Every structure is written in C-alpha cells, then in structure tokens.
XYZ file of C-alpha atoms in Angstrom:
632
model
C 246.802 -56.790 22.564
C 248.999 -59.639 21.576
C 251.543 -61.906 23.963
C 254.522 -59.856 21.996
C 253.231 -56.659 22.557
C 253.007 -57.130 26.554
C 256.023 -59.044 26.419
C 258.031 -55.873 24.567
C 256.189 -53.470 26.954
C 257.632 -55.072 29.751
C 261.244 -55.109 28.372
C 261.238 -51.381 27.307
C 260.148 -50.802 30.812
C 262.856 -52.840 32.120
C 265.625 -51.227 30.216
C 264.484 -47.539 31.120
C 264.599 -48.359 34.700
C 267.623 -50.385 34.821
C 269.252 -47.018 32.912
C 267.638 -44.356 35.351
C 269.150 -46.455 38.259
C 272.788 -47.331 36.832
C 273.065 -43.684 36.086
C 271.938 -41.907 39.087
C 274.230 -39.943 41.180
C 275.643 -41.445 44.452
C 275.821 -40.350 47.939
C 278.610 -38.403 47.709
C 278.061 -37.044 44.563
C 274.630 -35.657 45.498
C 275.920 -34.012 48.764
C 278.539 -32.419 46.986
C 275.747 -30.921 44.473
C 273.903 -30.145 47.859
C 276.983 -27.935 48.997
C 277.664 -26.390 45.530
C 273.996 -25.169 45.990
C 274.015 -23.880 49.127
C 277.210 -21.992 48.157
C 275.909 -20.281 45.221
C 272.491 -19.340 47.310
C 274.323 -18.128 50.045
C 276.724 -15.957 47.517
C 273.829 -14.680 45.546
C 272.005 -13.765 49.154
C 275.599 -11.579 49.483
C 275.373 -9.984 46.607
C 271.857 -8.442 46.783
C 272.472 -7.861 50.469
C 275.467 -5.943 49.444
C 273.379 -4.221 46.684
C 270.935 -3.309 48.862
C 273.511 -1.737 51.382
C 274.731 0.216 48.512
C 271.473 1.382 47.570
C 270.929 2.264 50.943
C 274.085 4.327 51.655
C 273.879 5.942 48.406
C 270.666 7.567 49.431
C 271.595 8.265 52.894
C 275.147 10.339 51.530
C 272.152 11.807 49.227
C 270.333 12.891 51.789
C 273.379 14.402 53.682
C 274.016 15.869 50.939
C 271.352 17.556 50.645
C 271.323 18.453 54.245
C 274.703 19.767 53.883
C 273.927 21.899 50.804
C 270.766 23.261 52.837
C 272.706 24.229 55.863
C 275.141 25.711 53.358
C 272.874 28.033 51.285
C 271.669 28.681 54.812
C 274.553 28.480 56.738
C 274.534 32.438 57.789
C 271.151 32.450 58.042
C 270.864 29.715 60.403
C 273.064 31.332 63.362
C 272.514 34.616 65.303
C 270.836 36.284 67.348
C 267.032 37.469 67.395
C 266.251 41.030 67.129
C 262.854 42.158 67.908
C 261.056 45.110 65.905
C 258.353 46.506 66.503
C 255.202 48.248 64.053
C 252.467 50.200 66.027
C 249.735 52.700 65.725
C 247.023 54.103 67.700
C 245.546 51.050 67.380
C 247.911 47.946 68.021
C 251.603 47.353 68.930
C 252.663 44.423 66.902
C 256.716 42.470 68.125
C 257.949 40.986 65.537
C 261.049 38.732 65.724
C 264.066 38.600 63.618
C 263.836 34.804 64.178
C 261.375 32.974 62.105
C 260.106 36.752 60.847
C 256.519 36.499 62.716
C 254.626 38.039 64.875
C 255.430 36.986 68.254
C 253.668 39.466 70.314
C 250.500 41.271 69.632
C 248.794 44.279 71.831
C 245.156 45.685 71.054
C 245.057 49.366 72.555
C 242.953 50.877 74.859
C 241.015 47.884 75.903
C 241.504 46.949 79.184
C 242.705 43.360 80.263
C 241.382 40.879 82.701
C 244.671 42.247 85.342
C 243.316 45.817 84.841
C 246.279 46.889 81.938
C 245.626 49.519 79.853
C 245.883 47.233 76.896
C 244.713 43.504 75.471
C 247.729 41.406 75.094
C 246.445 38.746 72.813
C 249.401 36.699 72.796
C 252.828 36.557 72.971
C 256.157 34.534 72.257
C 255.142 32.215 74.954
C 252.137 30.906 73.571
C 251.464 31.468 70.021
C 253.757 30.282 66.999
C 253.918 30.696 63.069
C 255.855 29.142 61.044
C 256.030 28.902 57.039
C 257.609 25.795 55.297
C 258.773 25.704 51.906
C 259.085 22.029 50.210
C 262.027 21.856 48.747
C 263.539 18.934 46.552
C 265.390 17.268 48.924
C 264.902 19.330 52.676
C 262.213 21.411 53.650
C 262.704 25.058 54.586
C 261.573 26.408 57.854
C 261.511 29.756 58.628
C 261.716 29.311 62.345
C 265.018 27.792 62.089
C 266.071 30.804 60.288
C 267.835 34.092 61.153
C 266.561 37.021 58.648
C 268.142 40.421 58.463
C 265.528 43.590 58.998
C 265.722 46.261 56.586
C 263.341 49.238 55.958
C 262.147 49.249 59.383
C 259.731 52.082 60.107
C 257.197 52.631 62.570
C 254.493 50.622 60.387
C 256.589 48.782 57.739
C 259.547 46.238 57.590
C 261.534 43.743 55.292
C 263.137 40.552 56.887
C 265.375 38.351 54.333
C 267.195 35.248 54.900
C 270.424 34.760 52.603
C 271.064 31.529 51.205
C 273.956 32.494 48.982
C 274.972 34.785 46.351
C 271.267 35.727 44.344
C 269.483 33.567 46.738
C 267.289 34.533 49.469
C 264.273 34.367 51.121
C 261.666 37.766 51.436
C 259.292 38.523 54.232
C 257.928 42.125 53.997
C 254.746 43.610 56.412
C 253.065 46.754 56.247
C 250.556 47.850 59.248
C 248.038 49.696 58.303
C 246.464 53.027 59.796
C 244.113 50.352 62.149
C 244.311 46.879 62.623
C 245.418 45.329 59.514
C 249.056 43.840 58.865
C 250.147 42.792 55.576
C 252.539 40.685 54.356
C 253.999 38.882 51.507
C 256.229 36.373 51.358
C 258.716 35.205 47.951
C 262.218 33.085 47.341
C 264.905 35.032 44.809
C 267.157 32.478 42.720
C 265.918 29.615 44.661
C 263.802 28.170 42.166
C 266.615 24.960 41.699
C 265.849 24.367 45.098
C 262.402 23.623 44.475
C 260.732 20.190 42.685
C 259.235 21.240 39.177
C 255.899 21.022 40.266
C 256.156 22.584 43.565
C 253.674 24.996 44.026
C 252.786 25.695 47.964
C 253.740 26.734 51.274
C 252.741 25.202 54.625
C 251.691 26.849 57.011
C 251.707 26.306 60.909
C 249.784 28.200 63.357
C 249.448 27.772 67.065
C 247.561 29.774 69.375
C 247.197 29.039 73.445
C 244.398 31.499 73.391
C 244.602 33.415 76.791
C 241.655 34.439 79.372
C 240.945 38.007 78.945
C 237.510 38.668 81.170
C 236.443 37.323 84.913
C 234.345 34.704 83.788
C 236.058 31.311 82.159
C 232.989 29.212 81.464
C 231.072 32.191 79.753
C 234.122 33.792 77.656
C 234.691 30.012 77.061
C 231.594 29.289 75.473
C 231.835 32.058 73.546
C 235.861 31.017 72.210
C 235.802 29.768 69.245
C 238.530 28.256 65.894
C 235.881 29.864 63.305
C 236.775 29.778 59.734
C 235.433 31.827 56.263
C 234.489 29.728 52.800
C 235.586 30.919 49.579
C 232.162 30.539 48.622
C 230.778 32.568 51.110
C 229.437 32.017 55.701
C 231.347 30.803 58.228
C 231.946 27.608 60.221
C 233.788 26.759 63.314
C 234.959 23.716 65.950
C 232.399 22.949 68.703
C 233.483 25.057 71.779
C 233.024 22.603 74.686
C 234.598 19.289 73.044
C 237.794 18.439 71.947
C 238.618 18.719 68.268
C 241.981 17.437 67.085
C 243.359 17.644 62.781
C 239.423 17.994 61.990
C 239.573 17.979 58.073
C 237.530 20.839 56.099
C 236.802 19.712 53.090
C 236.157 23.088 51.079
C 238.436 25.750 49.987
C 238.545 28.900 53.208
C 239.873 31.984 52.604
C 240.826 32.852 56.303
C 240.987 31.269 59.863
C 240.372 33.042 62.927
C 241.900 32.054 66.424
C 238.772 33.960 68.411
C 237.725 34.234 72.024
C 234.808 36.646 73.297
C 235.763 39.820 72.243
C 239.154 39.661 70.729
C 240.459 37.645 67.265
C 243.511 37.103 65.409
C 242.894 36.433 61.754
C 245.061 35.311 58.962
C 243.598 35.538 55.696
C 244.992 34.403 51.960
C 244.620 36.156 49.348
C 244.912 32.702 46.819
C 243.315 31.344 49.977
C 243.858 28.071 51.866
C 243.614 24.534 50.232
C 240.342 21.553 50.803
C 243.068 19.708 52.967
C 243.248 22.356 55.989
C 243.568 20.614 59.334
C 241.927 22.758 62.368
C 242.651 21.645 66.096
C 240.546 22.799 69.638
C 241.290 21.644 72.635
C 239.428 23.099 75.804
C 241.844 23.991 78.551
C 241.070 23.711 82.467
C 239.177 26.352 84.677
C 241.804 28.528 86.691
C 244.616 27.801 83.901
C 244.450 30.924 82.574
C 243.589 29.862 78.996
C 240.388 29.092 77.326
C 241.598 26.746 73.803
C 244.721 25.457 72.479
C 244.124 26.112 68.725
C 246.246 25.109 65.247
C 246.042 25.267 61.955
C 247.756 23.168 59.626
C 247.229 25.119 56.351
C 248.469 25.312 52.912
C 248.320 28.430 49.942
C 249.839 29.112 46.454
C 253.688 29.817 46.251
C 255.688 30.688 43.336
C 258.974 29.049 43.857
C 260.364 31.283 40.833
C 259.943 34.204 43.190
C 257.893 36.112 40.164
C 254.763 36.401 42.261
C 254.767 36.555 45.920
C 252.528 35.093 48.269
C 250.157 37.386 49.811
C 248.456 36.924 53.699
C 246.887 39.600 55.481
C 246.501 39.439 59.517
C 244.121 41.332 61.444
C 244.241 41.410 65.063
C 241.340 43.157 66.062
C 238.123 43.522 68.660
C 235.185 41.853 67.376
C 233.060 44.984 66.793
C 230.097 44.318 63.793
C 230.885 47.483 62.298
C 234.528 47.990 62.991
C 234.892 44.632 61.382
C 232.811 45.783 58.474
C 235.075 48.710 58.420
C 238.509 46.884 58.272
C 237.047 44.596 55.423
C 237.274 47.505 53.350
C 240.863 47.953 53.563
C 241.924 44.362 52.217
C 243.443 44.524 49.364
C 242.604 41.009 47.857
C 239.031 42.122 46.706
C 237.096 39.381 48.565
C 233.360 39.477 50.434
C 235.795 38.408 53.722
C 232.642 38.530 55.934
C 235.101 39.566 58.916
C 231.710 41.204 60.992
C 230.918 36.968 61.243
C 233.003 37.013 64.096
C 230.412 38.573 66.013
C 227.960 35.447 66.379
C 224.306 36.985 66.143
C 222.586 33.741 66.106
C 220.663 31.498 63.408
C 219.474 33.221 60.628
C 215.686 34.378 61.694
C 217.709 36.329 64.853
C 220.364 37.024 62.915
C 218.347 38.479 60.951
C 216.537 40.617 63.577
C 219.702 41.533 65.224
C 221.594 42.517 62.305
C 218.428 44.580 60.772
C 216.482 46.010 64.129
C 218.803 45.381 67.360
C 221.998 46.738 65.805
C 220.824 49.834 64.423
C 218.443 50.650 67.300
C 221.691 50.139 69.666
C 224.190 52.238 67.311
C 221.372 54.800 67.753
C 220.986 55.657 71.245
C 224.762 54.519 72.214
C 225.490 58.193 69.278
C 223.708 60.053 72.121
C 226.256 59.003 74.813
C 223.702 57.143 76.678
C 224.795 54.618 79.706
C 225.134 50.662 78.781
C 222.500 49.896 81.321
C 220.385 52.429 80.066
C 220.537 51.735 77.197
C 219.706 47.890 77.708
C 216.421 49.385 79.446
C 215.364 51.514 76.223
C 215.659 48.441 74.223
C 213.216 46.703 76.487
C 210.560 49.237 76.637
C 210.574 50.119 73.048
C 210.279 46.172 72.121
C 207.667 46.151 74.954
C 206.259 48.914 73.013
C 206.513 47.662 69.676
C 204.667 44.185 71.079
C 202.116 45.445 73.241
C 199.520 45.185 70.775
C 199.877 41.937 70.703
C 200.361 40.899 74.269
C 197.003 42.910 74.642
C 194.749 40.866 72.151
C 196.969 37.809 74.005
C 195.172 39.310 77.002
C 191.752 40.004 76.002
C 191.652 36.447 74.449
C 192.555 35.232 78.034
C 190.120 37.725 79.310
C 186.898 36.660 77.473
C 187.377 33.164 78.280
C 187.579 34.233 81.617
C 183.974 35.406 81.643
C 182.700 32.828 79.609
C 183.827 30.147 82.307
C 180.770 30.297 83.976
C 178.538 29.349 80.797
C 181.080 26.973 79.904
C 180.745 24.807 82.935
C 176.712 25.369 82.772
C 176.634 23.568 79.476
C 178.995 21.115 79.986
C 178.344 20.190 83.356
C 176.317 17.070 82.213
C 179.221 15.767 79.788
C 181.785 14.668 82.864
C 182.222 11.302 81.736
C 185.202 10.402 79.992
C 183.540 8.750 76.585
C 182.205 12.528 76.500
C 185.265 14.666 76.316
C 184.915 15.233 72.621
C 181.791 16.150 72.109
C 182.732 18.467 75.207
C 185.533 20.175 73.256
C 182.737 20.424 70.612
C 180.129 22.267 73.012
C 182.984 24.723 74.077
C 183.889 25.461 70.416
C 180.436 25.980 69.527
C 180.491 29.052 72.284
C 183.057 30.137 71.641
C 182.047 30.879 67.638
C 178.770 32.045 69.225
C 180.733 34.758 71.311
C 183.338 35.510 68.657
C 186.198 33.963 70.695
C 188.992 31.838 69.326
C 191.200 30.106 71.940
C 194.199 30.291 70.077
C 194.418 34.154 69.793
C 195.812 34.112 72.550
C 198.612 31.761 72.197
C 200.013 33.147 68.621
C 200.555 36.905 69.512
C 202.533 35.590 72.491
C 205.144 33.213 69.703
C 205.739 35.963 67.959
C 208.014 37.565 71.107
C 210.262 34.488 71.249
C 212.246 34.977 68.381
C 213.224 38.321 69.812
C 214.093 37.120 73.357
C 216.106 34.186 71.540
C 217.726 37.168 69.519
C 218.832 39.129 72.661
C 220.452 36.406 73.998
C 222.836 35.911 71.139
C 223.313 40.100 70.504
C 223.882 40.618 74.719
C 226.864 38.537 74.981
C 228.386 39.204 71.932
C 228.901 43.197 71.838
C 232.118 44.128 72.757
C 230.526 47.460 74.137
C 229.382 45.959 77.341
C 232.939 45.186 78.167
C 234.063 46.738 81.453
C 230.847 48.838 81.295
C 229.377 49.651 84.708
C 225.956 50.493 85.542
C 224.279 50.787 89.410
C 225.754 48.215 91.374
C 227.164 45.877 88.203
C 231.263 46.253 87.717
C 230.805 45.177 84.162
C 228.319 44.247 82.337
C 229.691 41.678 79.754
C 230.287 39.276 82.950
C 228.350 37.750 85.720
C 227.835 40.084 88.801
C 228.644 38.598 92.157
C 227.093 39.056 94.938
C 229.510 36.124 96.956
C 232.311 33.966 96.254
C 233.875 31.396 97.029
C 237.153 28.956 96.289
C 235.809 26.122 95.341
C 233.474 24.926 92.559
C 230.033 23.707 93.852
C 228.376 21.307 91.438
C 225.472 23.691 89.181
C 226.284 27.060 90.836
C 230.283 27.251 90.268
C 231.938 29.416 92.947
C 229.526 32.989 93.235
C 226.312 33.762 93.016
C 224.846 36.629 90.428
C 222.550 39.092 91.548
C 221.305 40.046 88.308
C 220.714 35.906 88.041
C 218.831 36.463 91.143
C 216.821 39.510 89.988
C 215.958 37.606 86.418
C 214.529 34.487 88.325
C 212.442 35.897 90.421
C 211.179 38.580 87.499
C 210.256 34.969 85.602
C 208.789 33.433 88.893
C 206.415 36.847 89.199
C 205.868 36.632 85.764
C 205.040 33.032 85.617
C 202.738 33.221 88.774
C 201.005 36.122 86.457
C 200.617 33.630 83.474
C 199.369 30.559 85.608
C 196.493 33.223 87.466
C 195.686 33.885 83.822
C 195.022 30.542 82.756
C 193.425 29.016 85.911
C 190.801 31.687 85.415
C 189.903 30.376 81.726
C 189.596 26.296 82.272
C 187.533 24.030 83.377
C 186.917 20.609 84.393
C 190.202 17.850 83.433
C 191.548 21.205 82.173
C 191.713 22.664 85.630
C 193.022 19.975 87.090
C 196.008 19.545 84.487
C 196.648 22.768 85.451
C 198.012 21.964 88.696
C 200.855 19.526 87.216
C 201.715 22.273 85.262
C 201.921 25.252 87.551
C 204.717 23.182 89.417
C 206.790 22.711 85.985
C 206.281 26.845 85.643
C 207.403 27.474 88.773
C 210.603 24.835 88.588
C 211.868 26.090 85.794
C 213.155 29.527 87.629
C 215.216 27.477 89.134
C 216.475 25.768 85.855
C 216.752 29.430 84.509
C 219.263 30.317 87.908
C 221.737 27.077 86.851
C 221.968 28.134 83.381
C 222.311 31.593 83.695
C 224.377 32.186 87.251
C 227.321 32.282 85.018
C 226.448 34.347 82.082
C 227.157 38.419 81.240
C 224.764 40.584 83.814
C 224.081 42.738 80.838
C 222.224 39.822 79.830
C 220.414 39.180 83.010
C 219.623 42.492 83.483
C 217.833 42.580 80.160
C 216.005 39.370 80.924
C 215.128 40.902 84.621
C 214.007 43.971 82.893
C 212.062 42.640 80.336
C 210.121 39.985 82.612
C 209.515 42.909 85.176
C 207.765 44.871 82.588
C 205.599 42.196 81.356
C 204.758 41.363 84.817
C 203.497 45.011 85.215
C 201.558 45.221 82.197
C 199.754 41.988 82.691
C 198.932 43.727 85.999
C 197.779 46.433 84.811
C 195.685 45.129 81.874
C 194.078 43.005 84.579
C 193.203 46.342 86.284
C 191.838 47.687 83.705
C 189.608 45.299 82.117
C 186.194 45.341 83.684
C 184.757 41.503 83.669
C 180.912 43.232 83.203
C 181.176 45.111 80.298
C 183.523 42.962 78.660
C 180.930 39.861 79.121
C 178.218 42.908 78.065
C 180.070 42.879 74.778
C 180.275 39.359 74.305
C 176.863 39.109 74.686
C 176.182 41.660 72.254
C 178.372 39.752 70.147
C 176.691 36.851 70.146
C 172.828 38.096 69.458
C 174.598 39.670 66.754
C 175.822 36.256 65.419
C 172.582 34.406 66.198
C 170.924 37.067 63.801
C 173.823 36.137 60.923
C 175.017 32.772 61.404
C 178.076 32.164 60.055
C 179.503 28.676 59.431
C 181.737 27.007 61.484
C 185.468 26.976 60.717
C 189.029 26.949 61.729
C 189.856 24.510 64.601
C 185.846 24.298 65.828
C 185.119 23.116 62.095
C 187.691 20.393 62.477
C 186.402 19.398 66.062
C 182.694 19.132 64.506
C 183.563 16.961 61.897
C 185.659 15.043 63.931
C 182.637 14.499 66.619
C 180.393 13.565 63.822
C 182.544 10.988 62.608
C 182.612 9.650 65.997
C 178.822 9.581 66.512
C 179.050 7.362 63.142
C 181.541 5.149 64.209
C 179.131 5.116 67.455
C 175.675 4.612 65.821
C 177.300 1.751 63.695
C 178.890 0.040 66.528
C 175.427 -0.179 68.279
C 173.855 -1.610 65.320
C 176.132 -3.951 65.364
C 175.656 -5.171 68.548
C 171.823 -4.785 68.216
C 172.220 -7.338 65.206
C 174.278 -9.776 67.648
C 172.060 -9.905 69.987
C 169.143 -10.283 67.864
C 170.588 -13.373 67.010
C-alpha cells in the first residue's frame, strides 16, 4: 500500500466521523425521544392490560351465564323440600330421598344388630352419600343439589325426575326386586344441548362410613374390606389395616363393594366402571363405632341424547356363598359378577378346599337342623377321620424309630466326634434301609393336614351362619367369648380374655407336649440335645397362639380346641396300642428279609452315601497331600 492510499484512508475516515458527530442528536433532543418512548410503552402496556381485562370479564359474564341458565333450566328443581319413599320386601327396607334421588337409608331384615334390633341397618343419611354428576358444557349437574318429583311409587318401584324446562328433564327410575337387588337407570330428555359433543359419562360419588355391626372391632375390622370385581374376571381389594387414600385401579371393574364381615353394599354397572376409578380406606378408631371410611370416585357410559339410559344395579345383601350365588342370577346385565367373592375363602389351594369339600359338607349337616357348635365338631371328626390314615403311618414312622434307638446308638456310639457326623448320618441311613424305615414318612403325611387347618381358618370367620349362634356357654359364635372384661386396652390382650382362646392353647400345649414325647423317643446324640432348644420354642408358641387369637370368632377357637383335643387323644391312644416288642419283632423280620434281597440304596440314604464318599475322597486326597509335604 502506497502513501496516497493511507493518506485517502485516513480522510474518508475523517469525514465519516466528523458527519456521525455533527449530526447526532443533542441532549434535549434525545430525552425527548426517551419520553416519547416511554409514552408509547406505557400506552401499549394499557392497551393489552385493558384487553386482557376484557378477555377476562367476557369469560367471567360467560360463566354467569351459564350459571344463570343452569339455575334456570333448574330453577324449580333446585328448591323444595325432601320427601322420603320407601321400597321394601321380606328382605330389605330401602329410604330413598326425593333429594339427590338415592338411597339414603338401607335395612337388611331379620338379622340382628350389634344393639340387639331385629334388623341390620347398614347405613343411613348420616353416613353414606351418592351422588351422580353430569358434565355439562359449561356447569356440571349434580343430583344432590337437586329436588326430583316421585311418580309411580309402589311398594318395590319408583320414578324420580328433575325438570329443567319445557322437554327437559332428568330420569331416575328403581325397581326392588323379590330379594335383595335394586335396580336403577338413570337418562336426560331434551338435554342433549346441554352437553359437549363428545360427552359421554357420568361421575359418580360414593361414600360409605361403614358402621360396627358385631362385639368385636379388631376382628370384624380385619375382616372389612373396599373389594372390587374385574371385567375380566376375580376380585381385588384395599389392605384392611392401612390407610388407602384415591388408590388408582388401573383395569376396567364392573362393580365395587363397600363390605364389612357379614354385610355389603354393592353397586354394579352394567357398561361398567372406567381404568381411572379412584378407591379410598381409611381405618377408623376402636370404640368409634365405625370400622372404614370408604369412597369411590367412579365413572360409566352416559348417553347425553337420553336414547339409552344408564343402567346400575345395587345389592345390599348378607355375604352368604350361596345366597350370593343366588342373587347373581337375577342381574340383568348378563355378566359372571362373581358376587359369592365377597365371602373371602382364602388363596386358591384353600379356596379350593373350602369351596369344593368344607362348603358342601357344612350345607349338608346344617339341612338336618343340626346346632352351629355341633356342627363345627362333625367337621372335626370326619376330617380327623378322613386323615387318620395318615397321622397313623406319621405314627408308626415315629414308632419304629423309637425301637430302633437302641441299635442306633450301639453303632454309632464310636462316631461322637464332630469330623464324624456324616458318616454318622450315613450309618443311621444304612439301618434304617436295612429295617425298611424312612425318616421322612413321618413328616409328609403330617403336611398334608395344614392346608386344611389354614382352610378352616379362612371358612370359620367368614360364614355368616355363625352369627349370633350360641352353643354351651358361647353367646355367639362368630365373636370372641369372654370370660372377663375390662375398660381399658392392655397392650397384646385388648380388654377380655376368651375362653375358647384359653381352651385352644392349652389343646396345642397338650398336643405339643404329645409331639415333643414323640420325637425325644426317636433321636440321639447332637439330635437329642437340639431337642431341648426346641421343646421351649413348642411350648412358647401357645402363648403366641393366645395373642393372636384372644380376639378372634370362638367358632374358630372352638374348632381349633376341638381339633387339637382330638389329635391329642389319638396320639394317645396309638401310643397305647402299639406294642414296642412285636413291632421291633417285625422290623427284625424285615430286615433278614432284606439281607436275603438286597436292594440298592436310594432316596435321601442314596444321596447321603454319595455324599460321604465324596468326602472320604476329598479326605484320602488331602492326606496325600500332606504325606507328599512332608516327604519333602
């Protein structure tokens, strides 16, 4: 670059700036652009603001509006006064109210209640509530703000409507039926302008503050339950001790059941209720005089054209298996409703015994008029009967080791050191095969009774036909028995004591002094003396069985105290009867017999063997080892 080129550079330069700064603004001028500014912000701020307000009000006068036309369609419906009618049979008394047109008040017949009344009040206007909520376009519609007019009111049947001008109304109509079924359906004539296009369900609300209906809180409580019914088939419910607030189900449930021990009211649908039902259970206090606060926050097809009506049915009804499998029939919506689940009968092994063995063999001998108590003692002793086979070869498994003792501690008497106790094992196995004895005969027979015992104690509390059922000294035999109360609670025992409890402990202390003479007999050596930490476990743990059970049914107890008895007795009298000599004659026999056809080893003492020589390898190597070592 050139001394011209730099030096026009530098003027061009010159000249711009010189421009830029003879042209710019001054002071004043630029504050007065600074206030022109600020004027035309602050006036556009104005405007939205006031656009906004607009916006604002014009939805608010839409809303009030809306209101306004509401309360107008409404407006006759929404003053008044509530009349109550009520629908009743032989078997329920159902109020309903003119207000809201629901149930308010419902009355099972001829079961008696916890204040000795005839009949079960299940709830009333005090604590349960239903209310149905149509969304409309701009307000929703509840029916518990509404006034309907009955109509065709008869002893089982009724039609409540709510007039929202001319042609427009709303329709509740029930039906009782001969038992314990109400129907109802629910539709809107000329109200479909009321309704968004797409509208196409109803809301539901139901509240329950289920009520205490037998002596004992924390047993009936226990037994309380929110349980609801897939579409696809079994039944669910909230946990019964803990609080459970809006829980979510996530499939679609054809009905919902507000249960406690021996009562339920059920509301079923027959398009039935939506994935986004919301279930609520809240445990209430002892001495309250509730068990649960339940709700259900539920939804279910509505035709807002009024062309097809929404159908529920309600049942409010004793949880009886077969009644309930009796009612089903009468529903009109053609679903498997599985109503009899609301008698729990346990997981599905007992279930299965209790639906297919206990049920029947109760329906049986309670046909023959038979007492409750009696009848709990004729289930014993034909289960005692039908598992005495087995509880003898339990026995006589017992009983031949009990002979053999002797000739087991002769040939292991020089294997007492602890590097031996396998190849002890090993030496007792190979008598017993000799003698024709397996151990763990003895043990299997004896599993097969749990799942029975574990069966009765889901059937016991659970049939209704114990209720208020007296038998010798017992009041009732769905709840405990006391023998003294008191006020207050004392921590583990609660505030009585249960002489069936009583009875049922000492049954398993007899029973489990029977068991421990029975195995003493049969072990030796470390066996024997691990014996002795666990005789003190067996005889705890009747006094684990009296905290559990001091507040459960004494129909249950009793069963438990009758079956233990009788076990007691016949492991008493098999003991009698078994004569140590000829049964040791036998095994003798047994084993010349065995010498003369060897057979191989198998089972448990072929797994011991092989396990022993294994050992001995593991042995023999390890010494050659060492022998090696040493050598050098």
């Amino acid at each position: 670059m050139d001394k011209n080129t730099i030096i026009g550079l530098v003027l061009i330069a010159a000249v711009l700036f010189g421009f830029t700064w003879y042209n710019q603004p001054s002071q004043e001028e630029m504050e007065a652009m600074r206030v022109q500014d600020s004027i035309e912000n602050v006036a556009r701020q104005k405007a939205e603001e006031q656009q906004k307000i607009a916006e604002i009000q014009r939805k608010a006068e839409a809303a009030k509006q809306a209101v306004a036309d509401t309360t107008a369609l409404f407006h006759g419906a929404m003053q008044g006064a509530a009349q109550n009618v009520v629908l009743k049979n032989d078997k329920v008394e159902l109020t309903l109210s003119s207000r809201g047109a629901t149930v308010t008040k419902a009355v099972i017949k001829n079961f008696e209640d916890n204040e000795g009344n005839k009949d079960v009040t299940l709830f009333d206007a005090e604590t349960q509530k239903l209310n149905f909520t149509f969304v409309a376009k701009e307000q929703n519609i509840s029916t518990d703000e509404l006034f309907f007019t009955p109509s065709d009111v008869t002893p089982n049947t009724v039609t409540f409507t709510a007039e929202a001008g001319e042609g427009k109304s709303i329709i509740i109509r029930y039906a009782l039926s001969k038992d314990y079924k109400l129907s109802c359906s629910i539709s809107a004539n000329g109200m479909a302008g009321l309704f968004a296009p797409n509208a196409s369900s109803l809301d539901i609300n139901w509240q329950d503050l289920c009520k205490q209906q037998e002596k004992g809180f924390t047993f009936e409580n226990r037994y309380s339950s929110l349980t609801y019914h897939f579409t696809d088939g079994g039944t669910d419910y909230l946990n019964e001790t803990s609080e459970k607030k809006d829980e979510t189900v996530d499939e679609p449930i054809d009905w919902v059941a507000f249960k406690n021990q021996f009562f339920s009211a059920v509301m079923v649908a027959k398009e039935g209720f939506g994935t986004d039902a919301l279930l609520t259970s809240v445990p209430q206090e002892k001495g309250s005089g509730f068990l649960k606060q339940y709700e259900a926050k539920l939804k279910t097809a509505f035709d807002p054209k009024g062309v097809n009506a929404t159908e529920l049915e309600f049942y409010f009804v004793p949880n009886d298996f077969r009644l309930l499998q009796d009612v089903e029939e009468e529903s009109a919506f053609g679903k498997k409703l599985e109503l009899e689940r609301l008698v729990y009968l346990g997981w599905p092994l007992f279930r299965y015994i209790n639906r297919w063995f206990t049920l029947y063999v109760f329906d049986f001998l309670r046909s023959m008029a038979i007492p409750m108590g009696v009848i709990l003692i004729l289930i014993t002793l034909l289960l005692k009967a039908i598992t005495y086979p087995m509880v003898k070869k339990s026995y006589m498994s017992s009983a031949k080791m009990r002979v053999l003792r002797p000739k087991l501690e002769e040939a292991t008497k020089h294997l007492d050191k602890p590097e031996d106790a396998l190849q002890k094992q090993q030496v007792q196995m190979q008598l017993y095969s000799e003698y024709g004895v397996s151990p763990l005969s003895g043990c299997l027979p004896m599993l097969i009774q749990m799942p029975i015992w574990i069966a009765m104690f889901n059937f016991v509390p659970n049939a209704i036909q114990l209720r208020r059922q007296s038998f010798l000294w017992i009041d009732d035999l769905s709840t405990y028995d006391p023998i003294v109360s008191w006020q207050q609670n004392l921590w583990l025992i609660g505030d009585h004591l249960s002489l069936t409890c009583i009875l049922f402990c000492g049954a398993n202390l007899l029973y489990s002094w029977f068991t421990m003479q029975q195995q003493k007999d049969q072990m030796i050596g470390a066996q024997a003396e691990q014996m002795k930490m666990m005789r003190w476990m067996m005889m705890l743990m009747p006094l684990m069985f009296f905290f559990m059970f001091n507040d459960y049914s004494s129909g249950l107890n009793f069963y438990y105290f009758v079956s233990l008895f009788f076990s007691a007795a016949i492991m008493w009298l098999l003991r009698k009867t078994t004569n140590d000599e000829k049964l040791l004659a036998i095994l003798e026999a047994k084993r010349a017999e065995n010498k003369k056809n060897p057979k191989k080893m198998s089972g448990f003492a072929a797994r011991l063997q092989a396990m022993q020589e294994q050992q001995q390898e593991l042995q023999r190597q390890r010494d050659e080892l060492r022998k090696k070592r040493l050598g050098k």
